[in-house]
Coordinates of C-alpha atoms in Angstrom, one line a residue:
M25 CA 46.5 44.2 -167.4
R26 CA 43.2 44.9 -165.6
K27 CA 44.7 44.1 -162.4
L28 CA 47.5 46.5 -162.9
F29 CA 45.1 49.1 -163.8
W30 CA 43.2 48.5 -160.6
L31 CA 46.3 48.4 -158.6
M32 CA 47.3 51.8 -160.0
V33 CA 43.8 53.2 -159.1
L34 CA 44.2 51.8 -155.7
L35 CA 47.7 53.5 -155.1
L36 CA 46.3 56.7 -156.3
V37 CA 43.2 56.7 -154.0
A38 CA 45.5 55.9 -151.1
F39 CA 47.9 58.7 -151.9
F40 CA 45.2 61.4 -152.4
A41 CA 43.2 60.3 -149.4
R42 CA 46.1 60.8 -147.1
P43 CA 45.3 63.3 -144.4
I44 CA 47.8 66.0 -143.4
W45 CA 48.4 68.4 -140.8
E46 CA 50.3 71.7 -141.1
E47 CA 52.7 72.6 -138.1
P48 CA 50.8 74.9 -135.7
V49 CA 51.6 78.4 -135.7
G50 CA 53.5 79.6 -132.6
E51 CA 52.0 81.8 -130.1
Y52 CA 51.6 85.5 -130.7
V53 CA 51.5 88.1 -127.9
D54 CA 50.8 91.7 -128.9
L55 CA 53.2 93.7 -126.8
S56 CA 54.4 95.7 -129.6
F57 CA 54.7 98.9 -127.4
L58 CA 58.0 97.3 -126.2
D59 CA 59.4 97.2 -129.7
S60 CA 60.2 100.9 -129.8
V61 CA 62.2 100.5 -126.6
D62 CA 64.2 97.5 -128.0
R63 CA 64.8 99.4 -131.3
T64 CA 66.0 102.5 -129.5
I65 CA 68.4 100.3 -127.2
E66 CA 69.7 98.6 -130.4
N67 CA 70.4 101.8 -132.2
I68 CA 72.6 103.3 -129.7
A69 CA 74.2 99.9 -128.4
E70 CA 77.2 100.6 -130.6
N71 CA 78.5 102.8 -127.9
E72 CA 80.8 100.4 -126.1
E73 CA 80.7 102.6 -122.9
I74 CA 77.0 102.0 -122.5
A75 CA 76.7 98.7 -124.1
L76 CA 76.6 96.8 -120.7
V77 CA 73.8 99.1 -119.3
L78 CA 71.9 98.8 -122.5
D79 CA 72.2 94.9 -122.3
E80 CA 70.6 95.2 -118.8
A81 CA 67.9 97.6 -120.1
Q82 CA 67.0 94.9 -122.8
D83 CA 66.9 92.2 -120.2
F84 CA 64.5 94.4 -118.2
T85 CA 62.2 95.0 -121.1
A86 CA 62.2 91.2 -121.6
R87 CA 61.3 90.6 -117.8
V88 CA 58.4 93.3 -118.0
S89 CA 57.2 91.7 -121.3
G90 CA 57.0 88.2 -119.4
Q91 CA 55.5 89.8 -116.3
L92 CA 52.9 91.6 -118.4
Q93 CA 51.9 88.3 -120.1
A94 CA 51.7 86.6 -116.7
L95 CA 49.6 89.2 -115.4
V96 CA 47.2 89.3 -118.6
F97 CA 46.9 85.6 -118.6
S98 CA 46.3 85.1 -114.8
S99 CA 42.7 86.6 -114.9
A100 CA 40.7 84.0 -113.4
V101 CA 38.0 82.3 -115.4
E102 CA 35.4 80.2 -113.5
L103 CA 34.9 76.6 -114.6
P104 CA 31.5 75.2 -115.1
E105 CA 29.9 73.5 -112.1
A106 CA 31.2 70.0 -112.0
V107 CA 28.6 67.4 -113.2
A108 CA 28.6 63.8 -112.1
K109 CA 29.3 61.1 -114.5
P110 CA 26.4 58.6 -115.0
E111 CA 26.6 55.1 -113.4
L112 CA 27.7 52.9 -116.3
A113 CA 25.6 49.7 -116.3
E114 CA 26.8 46.3 -117.7
T115 CA 26.0 45.7 -121.1
D116 CA 25.6 42.8 -123.6
S117 CA 26.8 45.0 -126.4
L118 CA 30.4 45.4 -127.5
I119 CA 30.1 49.1 -126.9
A120 CA 27.6 51.1 -125.0
V121 CA 27.8 54.8 -124.8
H122 CA 26.4 56.5 -121.9
N123 CA 24.4 53.3 -121.5
V124 CA 23.0 53.8 -125.0
T125 CA 23.4 51.0 -127.6
L126 CA 22.8 50.7 -131.4
G127 CA 19.2 50.1 -132.2
M128 CA 17.8 51.9 -128.9
S129 CA 14.8 54.1 -129.6
K130 CA 15.4 57.9 -129.3
E131 CA 13.1 58.0 -126.5
K132 CA 14.8 55.6 -124.4
A133 CA 18.3 57.1 -125.3
Q134 CA 17.3 60.4 -124.4
E135 CA 16.0 59.2 -121.1
K136 CA 19.7 58.7 -120.4
T137 CA 21.5 61.6 -122.1
G138 CA 18.7 64.3 -121.9
L139 CA 17.6 66.5 -124.8
P140 CA 20.2 67.4 -127.6
L141 CA 21.8 70.9 -127.4
R142 CA 22.8 71.0 -131.1
L143 CA 22.2 69.1 -134.4
M144 CA 25.2 68.9 -136.9
R145 CA 25.3 67.3 -140.2
N146 CA 27.7 64.6 -140.5
E147 CA 29.5 62.6 -143.4
Y148 CA 26.7 59.9 -143.2
G149 CA 24.1 62.3 -144.4
T150 CA 22.4 62.2 -140.9
D151 CA 22.8 64.5 -138.0
W152 CA 24.9 64.2 -134.9
H153 CA 22.8 65.0 -131.8
S154 CA 25.0 66.6 -129.3
Y155 CA 24.4 65.8 -125.5
H156 CA 26.3 67.2 -122.6
Q157 CA 26.3 69.5 -119.6
D158 CA 28.8 72.4 -120.3
Y159 CA 30.7 69.8 -122.3
Q160 CA 30.7 67.3 -119.5
N161 CA 29.4 63.7 -120.3
Y162 CA 29.7 64.6 -123.9
V163 CA 27.9 62.2 -126.2
L164 CA 26.9 62.2 -130.1
L165 CA 24.1 60.1 -131.3
S166 CA 22.7 59.5 -134.8
F167 CA 19.2 58.2 -135.6
D168 CA 17.7 56.5 -138.5
T169 CA 14.3 57.3 -140.1
E170 CA 12.6 55.1 -137.5
G171 CA 14.1 57.0 -134.6
K172 CA 16.7 54.1 -133.6
V173 CA 20.3 54.9 -132.7
N174 CA 22.5 54.1 -135.7
G175 CA 25.7 56.0 -134.7
M176 CA 27.4 56.9 -131.4
F177 CA 30.5 58.8 -130.3
T178 CA 32.2 60.0 -127.1
N179 CA 35.5 61.1 -126.2
Q180 CA 35.0 60.9 -122.5
D181 CA 34.8 58.2 -120.0
L182 CA 31.4 56.9 -120.7
I183 CA 31.8 53.7 -122.5
S184 CA 31.0 50.2 -121.2
S185 CA 31.7 47.0 -123.1
N186 CA 31.0 43.3 -122.8
E187 CA 34.5 42.7 -123.7
G188 CA 35.9 44.9 -120.7
I189 CA 37.2 47.7 -123.1
T190 CA 37.4 51.0 -121.2
M191 CA 39.1 54.4 -121.7
K192 CA 42.1 53.0 -119.8
S193 CA 42.5 50.1 -122.4
T194 CA 45.7 50.3 -124.4
K195 CA 46.0 49.7 -128.2
I196 CA 47.4 46.3 -127.6
E197 CA 44.6 45.3 -125.3
V198 CA 42.0 46.5 -127.7
R199 CA 43.4 44.6 -130.6
S200 CA 43.7 41.4 -128.4
L201 CA 40.1 41.6 -127.6
L202 CA 38.7 42.6 -131.2
G203 CA 41.1 41.1 -133.4
A204 CA 42.9 42.6 -136.4
P205 CA 41.7 46.0 -137.5
L206 CA 40.7 46.7 -141.0
K207 CA 43.3 48.0 -143.4
S208 CA 40.7 49.4 -145.9
L209 CA 37.2 50.3 -146.5
Q210 CA 35.4 49.4 -149.8
K211 CA 33.3 52.1 -151.3
G212 CA 31.7 51.2 -154.5
N213 CA 34.3 50.0 -156.9
V214 CA 37.1 51.8 -154.9
Q215 CA 38.9 50.3 -152.0
Y216 CA 40.2 53.2 -149.6
I217 CA 43.3 52.4 -147.8
L218 CA 43.0 53.6 -144.2
D219 CA 45.9 55.8 -143.3
T220 CA 45.6 55.3 -139.6
R221 CA 49.3 56.2 -138.7
E222 CA 48.7 53.8 -135.8
E223 CA 46.5 56.5 -134.1
Y224 CA 43.2 54.7 -134.6
D225 CA 41.7 51.3 -135.5
V226 CA 38.5 50.5 -137.3
F227 CA 37.0 47.1 -136.5
K228 CA 34.0 45.2 -138.2
T229 CA 32.2 44.0 -135.2
N230 CA 29.0 42.2 -135.5
D231 CA 26.7 44.5 -137.4
A232 CA 28.7 47.7 -136.9
Y233 CA 31.9 49.6 -137.6
T234 CA 33.8 50.4 -134.4
T235 CA 36.6 53.1 -134.5
V236 CA 38.8 53.3 -131.6
F237 CA 41.0 56.3 -131.3
Y238 CA 44.3 56.4 -129.2
D239 CA 46.3 58.9 -127.4
I240 CA 49.7 58.4 -128.4
H241 CA 51.0 60.8 -125.8
E242 CA 49.3 58.9 -123.1
G243 CA 50.5 55.3 -123.6
D244 CA 48.3 54.5 -126.6
T245 CA 45.2 54.5 -124.4
V246 CA 41.7 54.7 -125.7
T247 CA 40.8 58.5 -126.1
A248 CA 37.5 58.2 -128.2
V249 CA 35.2 55.6 -129.8
Q250 CA 32.9 55.8 -132.6
V251 CA 30.2 53.1 -133.4
I252 CA 28.5 53.2 -136.8
D253 CA 25.6 50.7 -137.8
E254 CA 26.6 48.6 -140.7
T255 CA 23.7 49.8 -142.9
L256 CA 24.6 53.4 -142.3
E257 CA 28.3 52.7 -143.2
K258 CA 27.6 50.9 -146.4
A259 CA 25.1 53.5 -147.4
R260 CA 28.0 56.1 -147.5
P261 CA 28.9 55.9 -151.3
E262 CA 32.5 57.4 -150.9
I263 CA 35.0 58.0 -148.2
Y264 CA 34.4 61.7 -148.4
A265 CA 30.8 63.1 -148.2
E266 CA 29.4 65.2 -150.7
S267 CA 29.9 68.7 -149.5
D268 CA 27.3 71.4 -149.0
E269 CA 26.6 74.3 -146.6
A270 CA 24.9 72.1 -144.0
L271 CA 28.0 69.8 -143.9
K272 CA 30.4 72.6 -143.8
E273 CA 28.6 74.2 -140.8
G274 CA 28.2 70.8 -139.2
Y275 CA 32.0 70.0 -139.5
E276 CA 32.8 73.4 -138.0
F277 CA 30.6 73.4 -135.1
L278 CA 31.5 69.8 -134.3
L279 CA 35.1 70.6 -134.3
F280 CA 34.4 73.3 -131.9
E281 CA 32.6 71.1 -129.5
L282 CA 35.2 68.5 -129.6
T283 CA 37.8 71.1 -128.5
N284 CA 35.8 72.1 -125.6
S285 CA 35.0 68.5 -124.7
A286 CA 38.9 68.0 -124.5
R287 CA 39.4 71.2 -122.5
I288 CA 36.8 70.6 -119.9
Q289 CA 38.4 67.2 -119.1
R290 CA 41.6 69.0 -118.3
D291 CA 39.7 71.6 -116.0
L292 CA 40.4 74.4 -118.6
P293 CA 38.2 77.4 -119.3
L294 CA 35.7 76.7 -122.1
L295 CA 36.2 78.5 -125.5
K296 CA 33.6 80.9 -126.8
W297 CA 32.4 80.5 -130.4
D298 CA 33.5 83.7 -132.3
E299 CA 31.7 84.4 -135.6
Q300 CA 34.2 86.9 -136.9
S301 CA 37.1 84.7 -136.6
K302 CA 35.0 81.9 -138.1
L303 CA 34.6 84.0 -141.1
T304 CA 38.3 84.7 -141.3
A305 CA 39.2 81.1 -140.8
R306 CA 36.6 79.9 -143.5
K307 CA 38.1 82.3 -146.1
H308 CA 41.6 80.9 -145.6
S309 CA 40.2 77.3 -145.8
E310 CA 38.5 78.4 -149.1
D311 CA 41.6 79.8 -150.4
M312 CA 43.6 76.7 -149.7
A313 CA 41.0 74.5 -151.3
E314 CA 40.5 76.6 -154.3
N315 CA 44.3 77.3 -155.0
E316 CA 45.5 73.9 -154.0
Y317 CA 47.9 74.7 -151.2
F318 CA 48.3 74.1 -147.6
S319 CA 50.1 76.6 -145.2
H320 CA 49.5 79.1 -142.5
T321 CA 50.9 81.7 -145.0
N322 CA 48.6 82.6 -147.7
L323 CA 49.5 83.4 -151.2
A324 CA 49.5 87.1 -150.5
G325 CA 52.2 86.4 -147.9
Q326 CA 49.9 87.1 -144.9
S327 CA 50.1 85.2 -141.7
P328 CA 47.3 84.3 -139.5
F329 CA 47.7 87.3 -137.4
D330 CA 47.8 89.5 -140.5
R331 CA 44.5 88.1 -141.7
M332 CA 43.0 88.6 -138.2
K333 CA 44.0 92.2 -138.1
E334 CA 42.9 92.8 -141.6
D335 CA 39.4 91.7 -140.5
G336 CA 39.4 93.9 -137.4
I337 CA 39.8 91.1 -134.9
G338 CA 41.6 92.5 -131.9
F339 CA 43.8 90.1 -129.8
Y340 CA 46.6 89.8 -127.5
V341 CA 47.3 86.3 -127.9
A342 CA 46.4 84.1 -130.8
G343 CA 47.2 80.8 -132.5
E344 CA 46.1 78.7 -135.6
N345 CA 45.8 75.1 -136.4
L346 CA 45.3 73.6 -139.8
A347 CA 44.2 70.2 -140.9
Y348 CA 43.5 68.7 -144.3
G349 CA 42.0 65.5 -145.8
Q350 CA 40.7 63.9 -142.7
Y351 CA 37.4 61.8 -143.1
S352 CA 35.5 64.1 -140.6
S353 CA 35.9 66.7 -137.8
I354 CA 36.2 63.6 -135.3
Y355 CA 39.2 62.3 -137.3
A356 CA 40.7 65.9 -137.7
H357 CA 40.3 66.6 -133.9
E358 CA 41.8 63.3 -132.7
G359 CA 44.8 63.8 -135.2
L360 CA 45.5 67.2 -133.9
M361 CA 45.4 66.0 -130.3
N362 CA 48.1 63.6 -131.2
S363 CA 50.5 66.3 -132.5
L364 CA 51.9 68.0 -129.4
G365 CA 52.2 71.4 -131.1
H366 CA 48.5 71.3 -132.2
R367 CA 47.5 70.0 -128.9
E368 CA 49.2 72.9 -127.2
N369 CA 46.9 75.4 -129.0
I370 CA 43.8 73.3 -128.2
V371 CA 44.6 73.0 -124.4
K372 CA 46.2 76.4 -124.0
P373 CA 44.7 78.1 -120.9
E374 CA 45.2 81.5 -122.3
F375 CA 42.8 81.2 -125.2
G376 CA 39.2 82.4 -124.7
F377 CA 37.8 82.3 -128.2
L378 CA 37.7 80.1 -131.1
G379 CA 36.5 80.5 -134.8
I380 CA 36.6 77.6 -137.2
G381 CA 36.3 77.5 -141.0
T382 CA 36.0 74.7 -143.2
A383 CA 35.9 74.4 -147.1
F384 CA 36.0 71.5 -149.6
N385 CA 38.1 71.0 -152.6
T386 CA 36.8 69.4 -155.7
Q387 CA 37.3 65.9 -154.4
N388 CA 35.2 66.8 -151.3
Q389 CA 38.3 66.7 -149.2
P390 CA 37.9 69.2 -146.1
Y391 CA 40.2 71.9 -145.2
Y392 CA 40.0 73.0 -141.6
T393 CA 41.3 76.3 -140.1
E394 CA 41.2 76.8 -136.3
T395 CA 41.6 80.4 -135.1
F396 CA 42.3 80.5 -131.4
F397 CA 42.7 83.9 -129.6
N398 CA 41.9 86.1 -126.6
R399 CA 41.1 89.8 -126.5

């Protein structure tokens, strides 16, 4: 009977811990001044004698719309000056990031990375220290109370490995080198089933937990790596961190940084943080978390664009990504990148601004709203 009880608990945990994504909202381009032209054409198109002419007129307005969009989008945005990638040295460790390894002192690590540009609270109760040059050579490091590296992450070609793992390695190759990935993580009396969807693997390696993320649209090659010291992982009491304002802001800024890190690798203009759209996005995340729904359309029937206009945000193109239930912003971003519709918003050249709002439900599961736009 006891075994049956724990089996039921395990199944419930697996179900409620399942992360999901909402399909992204399609592109919105504000060319509403052409609507009156089309409406006028439609109102008088019943006259058969001029129907053909009016059809041609509608085609003309459609062409004008497309040409205006192209004209607006073609405004050149200069990319940051290119920064050379550091020369990656051989390592005795399974994974080194930017030549930094677990246990390395902060002083020695920052000799390689430079000083951090931002600190962001993470799900382990420490801070991710963010290192980059205009999001090039992007690295996250965490430090313990003694100033030793106890967490590392990168989604750029900055890893070296004594097993030969690189960003060109495939899922099959990684598994052949590291063995079978974990299917679950034990936290207290609860065993959390990892709903990886074959998009990432978690390996218990030496004294660390190594998560390898894959790009399913690029041959299941490695797209990011996170390495967490065993002591830090075991100190995390539950799969979802206890929510507070610091974690909320940490998740928001981290998702923003990961987006720009993805864009710079594709030679795309960097997005600027927008505080007003962050507030709009956060209100939607809070609404979803409090009222237990998950949709681009809120309970009042408002679309993302309705909410932006209501908050006085002017734009000519906009889009929205939603995610829910991921263990952190890293998992949310990598999942969104593996969905072509969400990926399109993340790497859309026409977008110039991004606001991100995060909220948590009573189970500490995060809701993410990403608001992309240009004005």
